[in-house]
């Protein structure tokens, strides 16, 4: 006799597996990366509650990614959430200097690019319109492809390519102007 | 079809998005192989990719740091806010005290040098009610701060004045009369008062012209009726402020003295001099 699959434990397993991936999506989608953890948490909660609406026509991580993007877009509208937690610069610096963490080991951002340059680029990326910024940053997520972005954002692949093209073009000219 | 840089630039987006037809895609690829400038432009678009990847990594680091940053309790946040308010209040008080310091130091000096007459009355209760502030100085007793004395150069004219109507006068204009002029100053009220007494005593003499000269552009004090003129940058025959001079009909200074002192003595001196010069 085969035991019936437990949907709760299945979801937990899937959520644990794709959590780093979802965190990257949240970082790409959120206005402030500080909110990314909260966004993922809320998206997982919503996904768990709305599990019966998952039709199985796409991978679970794509379905959860869609929720992450929607939550991220709406997240900044809630002032209460923005004030929920204060993050101090000292904490950020300390964590960055500490380096690795068991759950996630991000590449050292200061390895290749000077910190000032990185902050400049980050600022210019933030200035891009949301519809351009999102595909551009999502394409930088490890293993992310144009078809996957199109599936998550629910837009045609050609639109994704076009937006990525214009995002790169704008970013390039913005950085050139900044350098002059 | 001519494939040049313009054509490639027009179709760059389509080439980038892989939406060009097979033939066009092939032509564009060939052009890219041969044209250096187009290749640079195309590569420049791709050069942003590693930067964007770094930006994402940078953001991930921030997100991670925030996730593992110690969460501050509400009490801590309230404490921090209270400390900020207290700091602002202290800063405000310090700034306020700095702006009030001149007045405060004046009060302090007054407290250190109390009026002796008040000290004598200290033990007796006063029946009158003094509604003025004890430390506030009486504005009536404050001397009027005069404007600075205008600098007069060595080559300035000997005597040149301007009437309140705006006419310029020199010694030539008073040649046929004996001239008595005094240089008064508003910060020394006795100078104008003595000049007024002289005018009242000798103003009716036909051969005499009395002038009160203001060397600092000050207007005549209230109650004074002597003819007033303003010095127009002249040396006033070397007559200083708070002094007077008597000039004969030929323009020579016959007498010069101070305007300060007992008015009766002053009048008697001037009378003797005017009688000597024949001013009737």
Coordinates of C-alpha atoms in Angstrom, one line a residue:
Chain A
X1 CA 0.0 0.0 0.0
X2 CA 1.4 3.4 -1.1
X3 CA 1.0 6.3 1.4
X4 CA -1.0 9.3 0.0
X5 CA 1.3 12.3 -0.7
X6 CA 1.1 15.0 1.9
X7 CA 0.5 18.4 0.1
X8 CA 1.8 20.3 3.1
X9 CA 5.1 18.5 3.3
X10 CA 5.4 18.7 -0.5
X11 CA 5.0 22.5 -0.4
X12 CA 7.5 22.8 2.4
X13 CA 10.1 20.8 0.5
X14 CA 9.5 22.8 -2.7
X15 CA 9.6 26.1 -0.9
X16 CA 12.8 25.2 0.9
X17 CA 14.4 24.2 -2.4
X18 CA 13.5 27.3 -4.4
X19 CA 13.8 29.8 -1.5
X20 CA 17.3 31.1 -2.7
X21 CA 15.9 31.4 -6.2
X22 CA 12.8 33.3 -4.9
X23 CA 15.0 35.6 -2.9
X24 CA 16.9 36.6 -6.0
X25 CA 13.6 37.3 -7.8
X26 CA 12.5 39.3 -4.8
X27 CA 15.7 41.3 -4.8
X28 CA 15.3 42.0 -8.5
X29 CA 11.7 43.0 -8.1
X30 CA 11.8 45.0 -4.8
X31 CA 12.5 48.7 -4.7
X32 CA 14.6 48.1 -1.6
X33 CA 16.5 44.9 -1.3
X34 CA 16.2 45.1 2.5
X35 CA 12.5 44.1 2.0
X36 CA 13.4 40.9 0.0
X37 CA 13.2 38.5 2.9
X38 CA 9.8 39.8 4.0
X39 CA 8.5 39.6 0.4
X40 CA 9.6 36.0 0.0
X41 CA 8.0 35.2 3.4
X42 CA 4.7 36.7 2.5
X43 CA 4.8 35.2 -1.0
X44 CA 5.3 31.7 0.4
X45 CA 2.5 32.3 2.9
X46 CA 0.2 33.4 0.1
X47 CA 1.3 30.4 -2.1
X48 CA 0.6 28.0 0.7
X49 CA -2.9 29.4 1.4
X50 CA -3.7 29.5 -2.4
X51 CA -2.2 26.1 -3.2
X52 CA -5.5 24.8 -4.5
X53 CA -5.4 27.4 -7.3
X54 CA -2.0 26.0 -8.6
X55 CA -3.1 24.1 -11.7
X56 CA 0.3 22.5 -12.3
X57 CA 0.7 23.9 -15.8
X58 CA 4.1 25.4 -14.9
X59 CA 6.8 24.6 -12.4
X60 CA 5.9 25.5 -8.8
X61 CA 8.9 27.9 -8.6
X62 CA 7.6 29.8 -11.6
X63 CA 4.2 30.0 -9.9
X64 CA 5.7 31.2 -6.7
X65 CA 7.9 33.6 -8.6
X66 CA 4.8 35.3 -10.0
X67 CA 3.5 35.7 -6.5
X68 CA 6.9 37.1 -5.4
X69 CA 6.8 39.7 -8.2
X70 CA 3.2 40.8 -7.3
X71 CA 4.0 41.0 -3.6
X72 CA 7.2 43.0 -4.3
X73 CA 5.3 45.5 -6.5
X74 CA 2.7 46.1 -3.9
X75 CA 5.1 45.9 -1.0
X76 CA 6.4 49.5 -1.1
X77 CA 2.8 50.8 -0.9
X78 CA 2.5 49.7 2.7
X79 CA 4.1 52.3 4.8
X80 CA 3.7 50.1 7.9
X81 CA 5.8 47.4 6.4
X82 CA 8.5 49.9 5.4
X83 CA 8.7 51.0 9.0
X84 CA 8.4 47.5 10.3
X85 CA 12.1 47.1 10.8
X86 CA 15.0 49.5 11.0
X87 CA 18.1 48.3 9.4
X88 CA 21.2 50.1 10.5
X89 CA 24.2 50.7 8.3
X90 CA 26.4 49.2 10.9
X91 CA 24.5 45.9 10.7
X92 CA 24.8 45.9 6.9
X93 CA 28.5 46.6 7.0
X94 CA 29.1 44.0 9.7
X95 CA 27.3 41.3 7.8
X96 CA 29.0 42.1 4.5
X97 CA 32.4 41.9 6.1
X98 CA 31.6 38.7 7.9
X99 CA 31.2 37.1 4.5
X100 CA 29.6 33.7 4.1
X101 CA 26.4 32.3 5.6
X102 CA 25.2 28.7 5.7
X103 CA 22.1 29.4 3.6
X104 CA 23.4 31.7 1.0
X105 CA 26.8 32.7 0.0
X106 CA 26.6 35.7 -2.4
X107 CA 29.5 36.6 -4.6
X108 CA 31.6 39.3 -3.2
X109 CA 30.3 42.5 -4.9
X110 CA 33.5 44.3 -4.2
X111 CA 35.7 41.7 -5.8
X112 CA 35.7 43.2 -9.3
X113 CA 34.0 46.5 -9.2
X114 CA 34.8 49.3 -6.8
X115 CA 32.1 50.0 -4.3
X116 CA 31.5 53.6 -5.5
X117 CA 31.1 52.3 -9.1
X118 CA 28.7 49.6 -7.9
X119 CA 26.6 52.1 -6.0
X120 CA 26.5 54.3 -9.1
X121 CA 25.3 51.5 -11.3
X122 CA 22.8 50.5 -8.7
X123 CA 21.5 54.0 -8.6
X124 CA 21.2 54.1 -12.4
X125 CA 19.5 50.7 -12.5
X126 CA 17.0 52.0 -9.9
X127 CA 16.2 54.9 -12.1
X128 CA 15.1 52.7 -15.0
X129 CA 11.4 52.4 -15.5
X130 CA 10.0 49.3 -13.6
X131 CA 9.0 47.5 -16.8
X132 CA 12.7 47.7 -18.0
X133 CA 14.4 47.2 -14.7
X134 CA 12.6 44.0 -13.8
X135 CA 13.6 41.9 -16.8
X136 CA 17.1 43.3 -16.8
X137 CA 17.7 42.3 -13.2
X138 CA 15.8 39.0 -13.5
X139 CA 18.1 38.0 -16.4
X140 CA 21.0 38.4 -14.0
X141 CA 19.6 35.8 -11.7
X142 CA 21.6 32.6 -12.0
X143 CA 20.1 30.2 -14.5
X144 CA 17.2 32.5 -15.5
X145 CA 16.3 32.5 -19.1
X146 CA 14.2 34.7 -21.4
X147 CA 11.3 32.1 -21.6
X148 CA 11.3 31.8 -17.8
X149 CA 11.1 35.6 -17.4
X150 CA 8.3 35.8 -20.0
X151 CA 6.5 33.1 -18.1
X152 CA 6.9 34.8 -14.7
X153 CA 6.0 38.2 -15.9
X154 CA 3.3 36.8 -18.2
X155 CA 4.4 38.7 -21.2
X156 CA 5.6 37.5 -24.7
X157 CA 9.3 36.5 -25.0
X158 CA 9.8 39.2 -27.7
X159 CA 8.6 41.9 -25.2
X160 CA 11.1 40.6 -22.7
X161 CA 13.9 40.8 -25.2
X162 CA 12.9 44.2 -26.3
X163 CA 12.7 45.5 -22.8
X164 CA 16.1 44.0 -21.9
X165 CA 17.5 45.7 -25.0
X166 CA 16.1 49.1 -24.1
X167 CA 17.1 48.7 -20.5
X168 CA 20.7 47.9 -21.5
X169 CA 20.7 50.9 -23.9
X170 CA 19.4 53.3 -21.3
X171 CA 21.8 52.0 -18.7
X172 CA 24.7 52.3 -21.0
X173 CA 24.0 55.9 -21.9
X174 CA 23.2 56.8 -18.3
X175 CA 26.6 55.4 -17.2
X176 CA 28.3 57.2 -20.1
X177 CA 26.7 60.5 -19.1
X178 CA 27.7 60.0 -15.5
X179 CA 31.2 59.3 -16.5
X180 CA 31.6 62.5 -18.4
Chain B
X1 CA 19.6 45.4 -50.3
X2 CA 22.4 47.6 -49.1
X3 CA 23.7 46.6 -45.7
X4 CA 25.5 49.5 -44.0
X5 CA 25.9 50.9 -40.6
X6 CA 22.6 52.8 -40.8
X7 CA 20.7 49.7 -41.7
X8 CA 22.4 47.8 -38.9
X9 CA 21.6 50.5 -36.4
X10 CA 17.9 50.5 -37.5
X11 CA 17.7 46.8 -37.1
X12 CA 19.9 46.5 -34.0
X13 CA 16.9 45.9 -31.7
X14 CA 15.5 43.2 -33.9
X15 CA 18.9 41.6 -34.2
X16 CA 19.4 41.8 -30.5
X17 CA 15.9 40.3 -29.9
X18 CA 16.5 37.6 -32.6
X19 CA 13.4 38.7 -34.4
X20 CA 15.1 39.3 -37.7
X21 CA 14.3 37.1 -40.6
X22 CA 16.9 34.4 -41.5
X23 CA 18.3 36.3 -44.5
X24 CA 18.4 39.6 -42.6
X25 CA 20.0 37.9 -39.6
X26 CA 22.7 36.5 -41.8
X27 CA 23.4 39.9 -43.4
X28 CA 23.5 41.6 -40.0
X29 CA 25.9 38.9 -38.7
X30 CA 28.2 39.4 -41.7
X31 CA 28.1 43.2 -41.3
X32 CA 29.0 42.8 -37.6
X33 CA 32.0 40.7 -38.5
X34 CA 33.3 43.3 -40.9
X35 CA 32.3 46.7 -39.3
X36 CA 34.3 47.6 -36.3
X37 CA 32.1 50.5 -35.1
X38 CA 28.9 48.4 -35.2
X39 CA 30.7 45.6 -33.4
X40 CA 31.8 48.0 -30.7
X41 CA 28.3 49.4 -30.3
X42 CA 26.8 45.9 -30.1
X43 CA 29.4 44.7 -27.6
X44 CA 28.9 47.9 -25.5
X45 CA 25.3 46.8 -24.9
X46 CA 26.6 43.5 -23.6
X47 CA 29.2 45.1 -21.4
X48 CA 26.5 46.2 -19.0
X49 CA 25.6 42.5 -18.2
X50 CA 28.4 41.8 -15.7
X51 CA 27.7 45.1 -14.0
X52 CA 24.1 44.2 -13.6
X53 CA 25.1 40.9 -12.3
X54 CA 27.3 42.6 -9.7
X55 CA 24.4 45.0 -8.8
X56 CA 22.2 42.0 -8.2
X57 CA 24.9 40.4 -6.0
X58 CA 25.3 43.7 -4.1
X59 CA 21.6 43.8 -3.5
X60 CA 21.5 40.2 -2.4
X61 CA 24.2 41.1 0.2
X62 CA 22.1 43.9 1.5
X63 CA 19.0 41.7 1.6
X64 CA 20.9 39.0 3.5
X65 CA 22.4 41.5 5.9
X66 CA 18.9 42.9 6.6
X67 CA 17.5 39.4 7.1
X68 CA 20.1 38.6 9.7
X69 CA 20.4 42.1 11.3
X70 CA 19.2 42.1 14.9
X71 CA 15.6 43.1 15.1
X72 CA 15.0 46.2 17.2
X73 CA 12.3 46.0 19.7
X74 CA 9.6 48.7 19.9
X75 CA 11.1 49.8 23.2
X76 CA 14.4 50.3 21.6
X77 CA 12.9 52.3 18.8
X78 CA 10.9 54.5 21.2
X79 CA 14.1 55.0 23.3
X80 CA 16.0 56.1 20.3
X81 CA 13.3 58.5 19.2
X82 CA 13.1 60.0 22.7
X83 CA 16.9 60.4 22.8
X84 CA 16.7 62.2 19.4
X85 CA 14.0 64.6 20.7
X86 CA 16.0 65.3 23.8
X87 CA 19.1 66.0 21.8
X88 CA 17.2 68.4 19.6
X89 CA 15.8 70.1 22.7
X90 CA 19.3 70.5 24.2
X91 CA 20.6 71.9 20.9
X92 CA 17.7 74.3 20.7
X93 CA 18.4 75.6 24.3
X94 CA 22.1 76.0 23.5
X95 CA 21.4 78.0 20.4
X96 CA 18.8 80.1 22.2
X97 CA 21.2 80.9 25.0
X98 CA 23.9 81.9 22.5
X99 CA 21.6 84.4 20.8
X100 CA 20.5 85.8 24.2
X101 CA 24.0 86.1 25.7
X102 CA 24.7 89.8 25.1
X103 CA 21.6 90.8 27.0
X104 CA 22.4 88.3 29.8
X105 CA 25.9 89.6 30.2
X106 CA 24.6 93.2 30.5
X107 CA 22.3 92.1 33.3
X108 CA 25.2 90.3 35.0
X109 CA 27.4 93.4 34.9
X110 CA 24.5 95.5 36.3
X111 CA 24.1 93.0 39.1
X112 CA 27.8 93.2 39.9
X113 CA 27.7 97.0 40.1
X114 CA 24.5 97.9 41.9
X115 CA 23.4 101.5 42.3
X116 CA 24.5 102.8 45.7
X117 CA 21.3 104.7 46.2
X118 CA 19.4 101.6 45.8
X119 CA 21.6 99.8 48.2
X120 CA 20.8 102.4 50.9
X121 CA 17.1 101.9 50.4
X122 CA 17.4 98.2 50.6
X123 CA 16.1 97.8 54.1
X124 CA 13.0 100.1 53.6
X125 CA 9.9 98.8 51.9
X126 CA 9.0 100.9 48.9
X127 CA 5.4 102.0 48.5
X128 CA 5.6 102.9 44.9
X129 CA 5.1 100.1 42.4
X130 CA 7.8 99.9 39.8
X131 CA 6.4 98.3 36.8
X132 CA 9.5 98.6 34.7
X133 CA 11.9 95.7 34.4
X134 CA 14.6 96.2 37.0
X135 CA 17.5 95.5 34.7
X136 CA 16.1 97.1 31.6
X137 CA 18.0 100.3 30.9
X138 CA 16.0 103.5 30.5
X139 CA 16.1 104.3 26.8
X140 CA 15.9 108.1 27.5
X141 CA 19.2 107.9 29.4
X142 CA 21.0 106.1 26.6
X143 CA 23.2 108.5 24.7
X144 CA 22.5 108.8 21.0
X145 CA 25.1 106.9 19.1
X146 CA 26.4 109.3 16.6
X147 CA 27.3 108.3 13.0
X148 CA 31.0 108.1 12.4
X149 CA 32.9 111.3 11.7
X150 CA 33.4 111.6 8.0
X151 CA 37.0 111.5 6.9
X152 CA 38.3 114.9 5.7
X153 CA 41.3 115.0 3.4
X154 CA 44.1 117.5 3.7
X155 CA 43.2 119.2 0.4
X156 CA 39.6 119.7 1.5
X157 CA 38.3 123.3 1.2
X158 CA 38.6 125.5 4.3
X159 CA 35.0 126.2 4.6
X160 CA 32.1 124.9 2.6
X161 CA 28.7 124.1 4.0
X162 CA 25.3 123.2 2.6
X163 CA 22.0 124.7 3.8
X164 CA 19.0 122.5 4.6
X165 CA 17.6 123.8 1.3
X166 CA 20.5 122.3 -0.6
X167 CA 22.5 125.5 -1.4
X168 CA 26.3 125.4 -1.0
X169 CA 27.9 128.2 0.9
X170 CA 31.5 129.3 1.4
X171 CA 33.2 132.0 3.3
X172 CA 32.6 134.4 0.4
X173 CA 28.9 134.3 1.0
X174 CA 29.4 135.6 4.6
X175 CA 32.1 138.1 3.7
X176 CA 30.3 141.3 4.7
X177 CA 29.3 140.0 8.1
X178 CA 31.1 138.6 11.1
X179 CA 30.5 134.9 11.2
X180 CA 30.1 132.9 14.4
X181 CA 29.7 129.2 13.8
X182 CA 29.7 126.3 16.2
X183 CA 30.1 122.7 15.4
X184 CA 27.6 120.8 17.5
X185 CA 27.0 117.1 17.9
X186 CA 23.9 115.2 18.9
X187 CA 25.8 112.9 21.3
X188 CA 26.8 116.0 23.3
X189 CA 23.6 117.9 23.8
X190 CA 25.2 120.8 25.7
X191 CA 26.9 121.9 22.5
X192 CA 23.6 122.5 20.7
X193 CA 22.1 124.0 23.9
X194 CA 25.0 126.4 24.3
X195 CA 24.8 127.3 20.6
X196 CA 21.1 128.0 21.1
X197 CA 21.9 130.3 24.0
X198 CA 24.4 132.2 21.9
X199 CA 21.8 132.5 19.2
X200 CA 19.3 133.8 21.6
X201 CA 21.8 136.3 23.0
X202 CA 23.3 137.6 19.8
X203 CA 21.0 136.5 17.0
X204 CA 19.5 139.9 16.6
X205 CA 22.8 141.6 15.7
X206 CA 22.7 142.8 12.1
X207 CA 26.4 142.5 11.5
X208 CA 26.6 138.9 12.8
X209 CA 25.7 135.6 11.2
X210 CA 25.4 132.7 13.5
X211 CA 25.5 129.2 12.1
X212 CA 25.2 125.8 13.8
X213 CA 27.1 123.3 11.8
X214 CA 26.4 119.6 11.8
X215 CA 29.5 117.7 10.7
X216 CA 27.8 114.3 10.7
X217 CA 24.6 115.0 8.8
X218 CA 22.5 115.0 12.0
X219 CA 19.3 116.9 12.0
X220 CA 18.8 119.8 14.4
X221 CA 17.6 118.7 17.9
X222 CA 14.0 119.6 18.9
X223 CA 13.6 123.1 20.3
X224 CA 16.6 124.6 18.7
X225 CA 16.1 127.5 16.4
X226 CA 19.7 128.6 15.4
X227 CA 20.4 128.6 11.6
X228 CA 21.7 125.2 10.8
X229 CA 23.9 124.1 7.9
X230 CA 25.7 120.8 7.1
X231 CA 29.4 120.6 6.6
X232 CA 30.2 119.6 3.1
X233 CA 33.5 117.8 3.7
X234 CA 35.4 121.0 4.5
X235 CA 37.9 121.5 7.3
X236 CA 35.8 124.3 8.9
X237 CA 38.9 126.4 9.5
X238 CA 40.3 123.7 11.7
X239 CA 37.3 124.0 14.1
X240 CA 36.6 120.7 15.8
X241 CA 33.3 119.2 17.0
X242 CA 32.0 120.9 20.2
X243 CA 33.9 124.1 19.4
X244 CA 33.0 127.5 17.9
X245 CA 34.9 130.1 16.0
X246 CA 34.4 133.8 15.2
X247 CA 35.5 134.9 11.7
X248 CA 35.8 138.6 10.9
X249 CA 34.6 140.2 7.7
X250 CA 37.8 139.4 5.9
X251 CA 37.5 135.7 6.5
X252 CA 40.1 135.4 9.2
X253 CA 39.5 133.4 12.4
X254 CA 39.6 135.8 15.3
X255 CA 38.6 133.6 18.1
X256 CA 38.0 129.9 18.7
X257 CA 37.0 128.1 21.8
X258 CA 35.0 125.1 23.1
X259 CA 31.2 125.1 23.2
X260 CA 31.3 122.9 26.3
X261 CA 31.0 124.6 29.7
X262 CA 28.9 127.1 31.5
X263 CA 26.8 129.0 29.1
X264 CA 27.0 132.3 30.9
X265 CA 30.8 132.3 30.8
X266 CA 30.6 131.4 27.1
X267 CA 28.2 134.2 26.4
X268 CA 30.3 136.8 28.2
X269 CA 33.4 135.6 26.3
X270 CA 31.7 135.9 23.0
X271 CA 30.1 139.2 23.8
X272 CA 33.5 140.7 24.6
X273 CA 34.9 139.3 21.4
X274 CA 32.0 140.5 19.2
X275 CA 32.1 144.0 20.8
X276 CA 35.8 144.1 20.0
X277 CA 35.2 143.2 16.4
X278 CA 32.4 145.7 16.1
X279 CA 29.5 143.4 15.5
X280 CA 26.4 145.3 16.3

